[in-house]
Tab-separated table of C-alpha atoms and ligand atoms in Angstrom:
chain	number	residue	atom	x	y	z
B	57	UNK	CA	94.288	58.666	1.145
B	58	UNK	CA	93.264	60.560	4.618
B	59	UNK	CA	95.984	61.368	6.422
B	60	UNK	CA	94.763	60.931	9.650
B	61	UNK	CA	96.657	62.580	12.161
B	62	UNK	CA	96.474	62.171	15.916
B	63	UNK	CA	95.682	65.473	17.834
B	64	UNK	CA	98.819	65.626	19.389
B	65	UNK	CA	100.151	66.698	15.950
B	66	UNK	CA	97.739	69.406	15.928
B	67	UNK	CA	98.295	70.726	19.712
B	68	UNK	CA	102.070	70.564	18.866
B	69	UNK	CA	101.690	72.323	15.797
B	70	UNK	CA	100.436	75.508	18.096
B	71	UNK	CA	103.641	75.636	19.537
B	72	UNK	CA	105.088	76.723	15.856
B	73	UNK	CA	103.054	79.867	16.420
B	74	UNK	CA	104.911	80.955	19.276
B	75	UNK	CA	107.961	79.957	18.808
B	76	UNK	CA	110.815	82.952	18.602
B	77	UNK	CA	114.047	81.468	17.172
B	78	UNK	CA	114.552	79.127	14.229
B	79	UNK	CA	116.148	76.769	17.289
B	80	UNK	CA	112.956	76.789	18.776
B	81	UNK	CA	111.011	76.040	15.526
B	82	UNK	CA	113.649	73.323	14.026
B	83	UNK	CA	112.997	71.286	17.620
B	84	UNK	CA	109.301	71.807	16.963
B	85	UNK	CA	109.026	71.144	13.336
B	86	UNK	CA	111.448	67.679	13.959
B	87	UNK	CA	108.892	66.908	17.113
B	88	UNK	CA	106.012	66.858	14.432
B	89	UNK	CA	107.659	64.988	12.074
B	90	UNK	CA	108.068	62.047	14.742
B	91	UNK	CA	104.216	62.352	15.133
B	92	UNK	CA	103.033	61.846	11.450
B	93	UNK	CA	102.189	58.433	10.873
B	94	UNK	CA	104.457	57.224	8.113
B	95	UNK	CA	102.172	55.930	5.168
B	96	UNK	CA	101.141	56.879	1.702
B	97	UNK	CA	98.516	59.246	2.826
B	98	UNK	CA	101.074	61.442	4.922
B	99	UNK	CA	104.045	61.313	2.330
B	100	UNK	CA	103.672	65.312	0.997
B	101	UNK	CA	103.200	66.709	4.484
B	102	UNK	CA	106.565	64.294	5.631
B	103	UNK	CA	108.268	66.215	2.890
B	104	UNK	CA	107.084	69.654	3.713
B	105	UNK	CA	108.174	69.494	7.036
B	106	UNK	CA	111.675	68.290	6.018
B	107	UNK	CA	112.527	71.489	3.732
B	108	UNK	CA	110.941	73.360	6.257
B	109	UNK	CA	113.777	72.145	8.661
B	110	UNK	CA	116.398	72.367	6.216
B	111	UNK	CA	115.584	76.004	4.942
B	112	UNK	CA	115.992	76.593	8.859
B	113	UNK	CA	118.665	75.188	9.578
B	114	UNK	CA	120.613	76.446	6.057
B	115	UNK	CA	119.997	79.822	7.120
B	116	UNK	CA	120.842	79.350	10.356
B	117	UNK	CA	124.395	77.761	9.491
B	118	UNK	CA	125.057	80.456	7.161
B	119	UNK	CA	124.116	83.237	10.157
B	120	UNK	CA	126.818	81.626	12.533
B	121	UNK	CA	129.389	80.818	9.422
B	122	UNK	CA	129.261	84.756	8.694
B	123	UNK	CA	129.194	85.629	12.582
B	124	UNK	CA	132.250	84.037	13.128
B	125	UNK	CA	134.258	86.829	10.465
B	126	UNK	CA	132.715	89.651	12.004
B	127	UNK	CA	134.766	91.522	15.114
B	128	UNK	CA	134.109	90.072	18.604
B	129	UNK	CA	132.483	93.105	20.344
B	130	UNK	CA	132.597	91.374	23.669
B	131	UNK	CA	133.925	88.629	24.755
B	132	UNK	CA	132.543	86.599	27.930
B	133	UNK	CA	134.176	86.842	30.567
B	134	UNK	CA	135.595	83.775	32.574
B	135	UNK	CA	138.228	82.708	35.481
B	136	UNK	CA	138.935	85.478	38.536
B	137	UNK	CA	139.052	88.390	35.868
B	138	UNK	CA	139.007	90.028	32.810
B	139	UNK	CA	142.281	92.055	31.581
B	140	UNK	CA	142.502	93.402	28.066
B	141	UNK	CA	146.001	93.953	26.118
B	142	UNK	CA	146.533	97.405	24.088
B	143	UNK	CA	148.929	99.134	22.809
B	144	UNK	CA	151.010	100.085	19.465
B	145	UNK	CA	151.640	97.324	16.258
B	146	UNK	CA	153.945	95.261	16.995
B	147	UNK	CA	154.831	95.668	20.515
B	148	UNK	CA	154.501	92.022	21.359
B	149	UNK	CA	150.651	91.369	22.622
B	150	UNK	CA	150.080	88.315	21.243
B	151	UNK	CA	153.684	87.198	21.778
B	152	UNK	CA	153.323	87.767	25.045
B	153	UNK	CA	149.888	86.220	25.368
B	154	UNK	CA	151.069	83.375	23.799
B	155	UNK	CA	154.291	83.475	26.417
B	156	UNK	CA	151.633	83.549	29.916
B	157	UNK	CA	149.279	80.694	28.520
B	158	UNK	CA	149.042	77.956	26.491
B	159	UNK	CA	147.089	79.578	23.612
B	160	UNK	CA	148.320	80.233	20.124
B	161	UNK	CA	147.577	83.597	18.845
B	162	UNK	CA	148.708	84.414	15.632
B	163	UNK	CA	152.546	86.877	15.735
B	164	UNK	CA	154.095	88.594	13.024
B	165	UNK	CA	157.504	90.878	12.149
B	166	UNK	CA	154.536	93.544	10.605
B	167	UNK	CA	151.893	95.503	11.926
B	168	UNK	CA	148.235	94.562	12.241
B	169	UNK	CA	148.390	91.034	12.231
B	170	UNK	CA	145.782	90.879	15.287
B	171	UNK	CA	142.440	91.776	13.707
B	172	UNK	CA	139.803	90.119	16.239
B	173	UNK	CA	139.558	89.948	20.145
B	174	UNK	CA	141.260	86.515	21.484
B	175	UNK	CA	140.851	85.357	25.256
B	176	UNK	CA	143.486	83.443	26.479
B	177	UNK	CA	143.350	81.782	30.031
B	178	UNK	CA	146.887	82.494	32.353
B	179	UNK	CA	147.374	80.630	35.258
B	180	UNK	CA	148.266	82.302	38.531
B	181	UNK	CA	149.207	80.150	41.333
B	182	UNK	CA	145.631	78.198	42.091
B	183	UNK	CA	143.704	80.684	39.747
B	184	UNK	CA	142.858	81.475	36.149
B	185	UNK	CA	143.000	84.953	34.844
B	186	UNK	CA	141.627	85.853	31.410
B	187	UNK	CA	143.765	87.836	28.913
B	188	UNK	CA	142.577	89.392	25.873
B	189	UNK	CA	144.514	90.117	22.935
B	190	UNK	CA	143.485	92.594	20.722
B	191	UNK	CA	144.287	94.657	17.421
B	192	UNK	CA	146.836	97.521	17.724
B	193	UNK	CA	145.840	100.988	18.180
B	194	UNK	CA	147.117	104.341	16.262
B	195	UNK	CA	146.339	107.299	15.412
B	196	UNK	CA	144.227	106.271	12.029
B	197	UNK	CA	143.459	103.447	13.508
B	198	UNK	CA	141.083	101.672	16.413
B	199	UNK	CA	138.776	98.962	16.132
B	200	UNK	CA	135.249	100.683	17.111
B	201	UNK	CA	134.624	97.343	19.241
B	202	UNK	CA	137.645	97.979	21.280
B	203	UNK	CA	136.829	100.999	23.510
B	204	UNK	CA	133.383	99.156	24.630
B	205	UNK	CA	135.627	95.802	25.907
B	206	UNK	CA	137.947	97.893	27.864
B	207	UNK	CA	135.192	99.775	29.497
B	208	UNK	CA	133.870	96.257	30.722
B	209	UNK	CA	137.455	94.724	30.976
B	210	UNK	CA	138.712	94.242	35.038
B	211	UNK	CA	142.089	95.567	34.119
B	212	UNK	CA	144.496	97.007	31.039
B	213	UNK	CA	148.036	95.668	29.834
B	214	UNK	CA	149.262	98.851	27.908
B	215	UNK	CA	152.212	97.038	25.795
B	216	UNK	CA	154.788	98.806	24.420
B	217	UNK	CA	158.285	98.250	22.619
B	218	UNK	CA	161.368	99.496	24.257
B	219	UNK	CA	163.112	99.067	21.045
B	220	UNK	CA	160.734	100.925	19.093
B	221	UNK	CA	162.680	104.715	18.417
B	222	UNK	CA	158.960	106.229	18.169
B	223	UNK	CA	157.621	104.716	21.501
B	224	UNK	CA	157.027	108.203	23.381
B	225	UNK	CA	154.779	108.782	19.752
B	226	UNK	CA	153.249	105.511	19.428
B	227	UNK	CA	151.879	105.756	23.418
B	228	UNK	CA	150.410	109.281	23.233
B	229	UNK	CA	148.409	108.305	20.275
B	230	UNK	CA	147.189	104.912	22.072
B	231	UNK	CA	146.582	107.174	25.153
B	232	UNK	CA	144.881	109.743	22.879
B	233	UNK	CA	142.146	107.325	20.752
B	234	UNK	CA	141.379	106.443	24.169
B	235	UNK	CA	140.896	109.365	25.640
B	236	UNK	CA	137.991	110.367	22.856
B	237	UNK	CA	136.297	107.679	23.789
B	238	UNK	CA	136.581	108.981	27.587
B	239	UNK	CA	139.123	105.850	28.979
B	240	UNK	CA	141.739	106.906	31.050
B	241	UNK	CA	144.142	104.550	32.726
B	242	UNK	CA	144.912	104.871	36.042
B	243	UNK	CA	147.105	102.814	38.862
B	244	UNK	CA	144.810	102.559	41.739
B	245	UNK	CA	141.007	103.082	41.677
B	246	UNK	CA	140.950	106.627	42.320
B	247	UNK	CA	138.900	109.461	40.395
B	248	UNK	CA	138.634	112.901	41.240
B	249	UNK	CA	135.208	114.967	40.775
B	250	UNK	CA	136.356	116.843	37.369
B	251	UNK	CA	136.669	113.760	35.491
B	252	UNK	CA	133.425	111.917	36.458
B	253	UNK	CA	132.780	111.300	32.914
B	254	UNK	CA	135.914	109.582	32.155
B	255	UNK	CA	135.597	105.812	32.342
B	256	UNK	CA	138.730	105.395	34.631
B	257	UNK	CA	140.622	101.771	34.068
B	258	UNK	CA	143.228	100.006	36.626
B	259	UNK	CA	145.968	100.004	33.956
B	260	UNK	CA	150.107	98.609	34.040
B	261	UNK	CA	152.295	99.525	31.310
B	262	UNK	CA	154.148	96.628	30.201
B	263	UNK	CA	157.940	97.737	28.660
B	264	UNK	CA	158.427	94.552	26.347
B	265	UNK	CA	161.593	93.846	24.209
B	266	UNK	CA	163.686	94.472	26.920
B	267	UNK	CA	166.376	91.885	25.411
B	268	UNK	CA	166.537	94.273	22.771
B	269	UNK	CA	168.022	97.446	24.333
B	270	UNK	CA	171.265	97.800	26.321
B	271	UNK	CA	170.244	97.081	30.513
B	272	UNK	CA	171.463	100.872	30.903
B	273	UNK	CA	169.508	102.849	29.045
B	274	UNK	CA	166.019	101.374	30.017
B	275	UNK	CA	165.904	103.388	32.673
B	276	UNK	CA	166.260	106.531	30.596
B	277	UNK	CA	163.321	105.235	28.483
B	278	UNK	CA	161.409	104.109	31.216
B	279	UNK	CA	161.038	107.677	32.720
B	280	UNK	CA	159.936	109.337	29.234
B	281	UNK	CA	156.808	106.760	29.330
B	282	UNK	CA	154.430	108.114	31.634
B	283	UNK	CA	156.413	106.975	34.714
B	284	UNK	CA	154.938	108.867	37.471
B	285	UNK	CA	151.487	107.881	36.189
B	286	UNK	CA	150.869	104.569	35.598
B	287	UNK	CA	152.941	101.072	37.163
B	288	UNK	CA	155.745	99.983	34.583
B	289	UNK	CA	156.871	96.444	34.428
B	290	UNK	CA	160.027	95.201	31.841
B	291	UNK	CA	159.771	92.245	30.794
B	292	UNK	CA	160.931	90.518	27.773
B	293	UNK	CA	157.898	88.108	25.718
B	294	UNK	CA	160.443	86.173	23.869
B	295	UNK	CA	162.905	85.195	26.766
B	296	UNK	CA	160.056	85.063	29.353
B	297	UNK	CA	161.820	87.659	31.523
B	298	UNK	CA	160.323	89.238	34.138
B	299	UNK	CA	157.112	87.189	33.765
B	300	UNK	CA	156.742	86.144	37.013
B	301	UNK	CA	156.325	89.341	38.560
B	302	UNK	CA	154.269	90.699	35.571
B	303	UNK	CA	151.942	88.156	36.357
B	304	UNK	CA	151.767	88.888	40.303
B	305	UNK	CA	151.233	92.679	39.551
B	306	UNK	CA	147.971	91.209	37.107
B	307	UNK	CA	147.006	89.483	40.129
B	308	UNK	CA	147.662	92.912	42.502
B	309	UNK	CA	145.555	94.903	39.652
B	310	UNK	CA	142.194	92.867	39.787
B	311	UNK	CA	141.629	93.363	43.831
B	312	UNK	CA	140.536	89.917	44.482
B	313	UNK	CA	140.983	87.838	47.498
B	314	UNK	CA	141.274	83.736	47.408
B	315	UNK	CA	139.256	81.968	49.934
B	316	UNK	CA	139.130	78.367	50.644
B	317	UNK	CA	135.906	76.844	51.759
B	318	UNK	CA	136.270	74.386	54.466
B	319	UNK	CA	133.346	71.591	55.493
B	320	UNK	CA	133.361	70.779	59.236
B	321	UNK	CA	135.409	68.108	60.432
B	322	UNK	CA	137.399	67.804	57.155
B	323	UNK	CA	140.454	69.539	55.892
B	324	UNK	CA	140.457	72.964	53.364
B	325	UNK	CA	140.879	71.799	49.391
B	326	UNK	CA	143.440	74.532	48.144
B	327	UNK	CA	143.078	74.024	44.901
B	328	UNK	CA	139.757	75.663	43.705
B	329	UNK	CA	139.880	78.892	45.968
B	330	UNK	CA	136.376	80.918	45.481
B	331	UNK	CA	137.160	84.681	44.262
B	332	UNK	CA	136.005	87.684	45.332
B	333	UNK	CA	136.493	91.564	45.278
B	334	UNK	CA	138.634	92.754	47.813
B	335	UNK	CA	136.836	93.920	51.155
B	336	UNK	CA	134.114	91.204	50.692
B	337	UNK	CA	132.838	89.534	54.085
B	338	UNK	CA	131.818	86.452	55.489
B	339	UNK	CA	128.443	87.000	54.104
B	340	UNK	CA	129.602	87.466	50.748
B	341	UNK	CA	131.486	84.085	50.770
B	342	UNK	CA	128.157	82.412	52.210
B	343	UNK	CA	126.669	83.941	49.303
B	344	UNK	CA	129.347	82.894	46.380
B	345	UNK	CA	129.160	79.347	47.614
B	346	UNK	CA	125.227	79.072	47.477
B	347	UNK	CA	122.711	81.718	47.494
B	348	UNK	CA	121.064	79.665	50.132
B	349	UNK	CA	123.817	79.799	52.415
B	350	UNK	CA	123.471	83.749	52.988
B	351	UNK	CA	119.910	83.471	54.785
B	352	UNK	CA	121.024	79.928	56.731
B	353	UNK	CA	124.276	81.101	58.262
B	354	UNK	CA	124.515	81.008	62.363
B	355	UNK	CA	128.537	81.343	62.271
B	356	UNK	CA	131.790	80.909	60.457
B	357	UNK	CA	135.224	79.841	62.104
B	358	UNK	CA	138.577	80.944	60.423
B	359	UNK	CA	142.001	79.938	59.818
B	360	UNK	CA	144.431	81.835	58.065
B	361	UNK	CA	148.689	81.612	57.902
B	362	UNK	CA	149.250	84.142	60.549
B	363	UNK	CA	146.140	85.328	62.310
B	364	UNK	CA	143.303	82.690	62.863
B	365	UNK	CA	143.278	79.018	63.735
B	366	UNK	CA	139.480	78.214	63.980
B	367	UNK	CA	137.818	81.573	65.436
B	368	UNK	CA	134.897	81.964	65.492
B	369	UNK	CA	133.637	85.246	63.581
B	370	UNK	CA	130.272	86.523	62.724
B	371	UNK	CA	129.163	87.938	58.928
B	372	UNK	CA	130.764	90.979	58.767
B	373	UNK	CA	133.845	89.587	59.814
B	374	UNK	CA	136.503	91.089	56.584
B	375	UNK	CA	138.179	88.755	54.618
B	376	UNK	CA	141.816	88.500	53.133
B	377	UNK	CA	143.629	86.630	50.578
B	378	UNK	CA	144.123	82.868	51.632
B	379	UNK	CA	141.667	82.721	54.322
B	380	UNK	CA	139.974	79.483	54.977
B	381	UNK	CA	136.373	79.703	56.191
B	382	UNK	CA	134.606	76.966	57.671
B	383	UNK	CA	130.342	77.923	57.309
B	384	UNK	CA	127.950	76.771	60.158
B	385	UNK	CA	123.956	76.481	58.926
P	1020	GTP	N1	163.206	90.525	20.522
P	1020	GTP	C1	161.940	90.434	20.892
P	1020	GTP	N2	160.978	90.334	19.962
P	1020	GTP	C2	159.691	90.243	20.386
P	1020	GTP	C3	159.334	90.252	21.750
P	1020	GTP	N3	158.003	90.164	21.850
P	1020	GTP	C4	157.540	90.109	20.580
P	1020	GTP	N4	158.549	90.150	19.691
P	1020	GTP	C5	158.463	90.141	18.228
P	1020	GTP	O1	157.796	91.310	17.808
P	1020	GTP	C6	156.990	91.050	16.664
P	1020	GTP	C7	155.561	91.447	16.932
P	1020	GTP	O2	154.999	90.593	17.891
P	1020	GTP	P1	153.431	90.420	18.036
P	1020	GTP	O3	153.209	89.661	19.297
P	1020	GTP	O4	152.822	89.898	16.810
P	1020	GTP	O5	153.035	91.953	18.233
P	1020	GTP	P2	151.543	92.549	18.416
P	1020	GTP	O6	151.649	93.656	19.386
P	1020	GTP	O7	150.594	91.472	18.748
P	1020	GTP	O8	151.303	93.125	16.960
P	1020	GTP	P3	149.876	93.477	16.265
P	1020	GTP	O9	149.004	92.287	16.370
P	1020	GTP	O10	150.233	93.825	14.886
P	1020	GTP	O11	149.339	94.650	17.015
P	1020	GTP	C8	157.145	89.559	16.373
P	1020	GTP	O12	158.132	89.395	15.385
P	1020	GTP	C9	157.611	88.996	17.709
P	1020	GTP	O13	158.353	87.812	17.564
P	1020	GTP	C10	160.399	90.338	22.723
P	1020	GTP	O14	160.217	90.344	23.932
P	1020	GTP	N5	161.671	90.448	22.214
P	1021	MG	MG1	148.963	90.825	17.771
């Protein structure tokens, strides 16, 4: 029996030729199933088409199953900015992720029980800030993934232990791996010309455990860490002390201002400010809210808590945090 298909089968068949992913060719291959006519005559082509889906979508099931157990080299970045934990086993990462959001990571009494990257969203005020946990670091040891996501990261948590009796130890090594792979932390966005080829990352130490070591002698400890280099924040993960102004010092450390988009003749929404690096203009703002908006601009009027209460200001007019711009096309 003929089979008779319509050339719209064959045209669509084409397609197969250039199609580059099995996605591409599963859609395809289920498209020309729907066009074969269903009779006797068709019956072995309708059942080469089917194992030619399922062979492609097998293998394409058992790519993503075995994707999923391999290390997260990157992970995408989301909310007003990226900032990567490190530091020593056991200092309390993932405890203390788990204490600034509402994610779960898995925490342990032993070392190494992080083995993958895992982004956590922590709210700030009106804003989300991503936080990555990630494995420990020593001196055997370093995920090879791990240098490349703090070179892209926005900003570093350095965690340590306060209780730990080899702390001074456990951050030179972290501080060392890094350094081979040319990542140095600094406070403030600052390089000088010798060290051009050091990746140079807006870093806080975070002292964690502090429930765990007598108020007086924290201040000992705190000046053997690295003191006069990098910020140092206490805090403990388990009582949530000191989180507040952990999480304002994150905030400090990404260089981002909020600004509130206003429509004329109707009041500022505070609640979903736009975000943008610090020093960004009018123009930039016209841009975040539609790339349109850039070329269609005549004028913005401002308003802001202490300065501004409807000025008028042209494009190069600089922003700061909490403004509220009203844009005139
Ligand atoms: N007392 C006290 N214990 C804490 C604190 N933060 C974390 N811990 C404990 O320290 C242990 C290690 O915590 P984790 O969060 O798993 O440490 P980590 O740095 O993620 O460890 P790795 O994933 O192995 O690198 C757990 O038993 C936590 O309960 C804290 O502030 N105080
Ligand atoms: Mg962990």
């Amino acid at each position: 029996m003929p089979a008779n298909l319509p050339p719209q089968y064959f045209e669509t068949e084409k397609r197969l030729k250039t199609a580059k992913t099995p996605q591409e060719k599963i859609v395809i291959l289920e498209e020309l199933l729907s066009i074969v006519p269903k009779h006797k005559g068709t019956e072995k082509l309708q059942a080469l088409l089917k194992t030619k889906i399922s062979k492609l979508k097998s293998s394409a099931q058992k790519k993503a199953s075995t994707a999923r157990h391999s290390p997260i080299h990157l992970v995408e970045k989301s909310g007003a900015g990226q900032v990567v934990l490190v530091g020593p086993p056991n200092s309390g990462k993932s405890k203390l992720v788990k204490s600034l959001t509402n994610a779960n990571p898995e925490i342990g009494d032993y070392p190494f029980t992080t083995r993958l990257a895992y982004p956590a969203m922590m709210k700030y005020e009106n804003i989300q800030i991503q936080l990555v946990d990630t494995p420990p670091i020593t001196l055997d040891y370093m995920e090879t993934w791990l240098p490349e996501l703090i070179k892209g990261a926005d900003g570093v948590l350095l965690i340590l232990d306060l209780a730990d009796p080899s702390l001074p130890d456990a951050l030179t090594a972290v501080l060392m791996k890094l350094e081979e792979k040319r990542i140095k932390f600094i406070s403030e966005n600052k390089r000088s010309p010798e060290e051009e080829k050091l990746y140079h990352k807006k870093a806080l130490i975070v002292a964690n455990k502090k429930d765990l070591v007598p108020e007086e002698n924290i201040d000992t400890l705190l000046m053997e860490l690295y003191g006069e280099k990098l910020e140092i924040v206490t805090v403990s993960a388990l009582d949530q002390d000191g989180l507040d102004e952990l999480k304002k010092k994150i905030f400090f450390m990404l260089d981002v201002i909020r600004i509130y988009s206003k429509a004329p003749g109707k009041k500022a929404t505070f609640d979903e400010p736009f975000t943008l690096k610090k020093g960004s203009t009018v123009i930039d703002f016209a841009r975040a809210v539609h790339r349109d908006f850039a070329q269609k601009m005549k004028y913005a009027r401002i308003w802001s808590e202490r300065k501004y209460q409807g000025q008028m200001v042209n494009r190069d007019h600089v922003l700061e945090d909490e403004d509220v711009i009203e844009l005139h096309i």
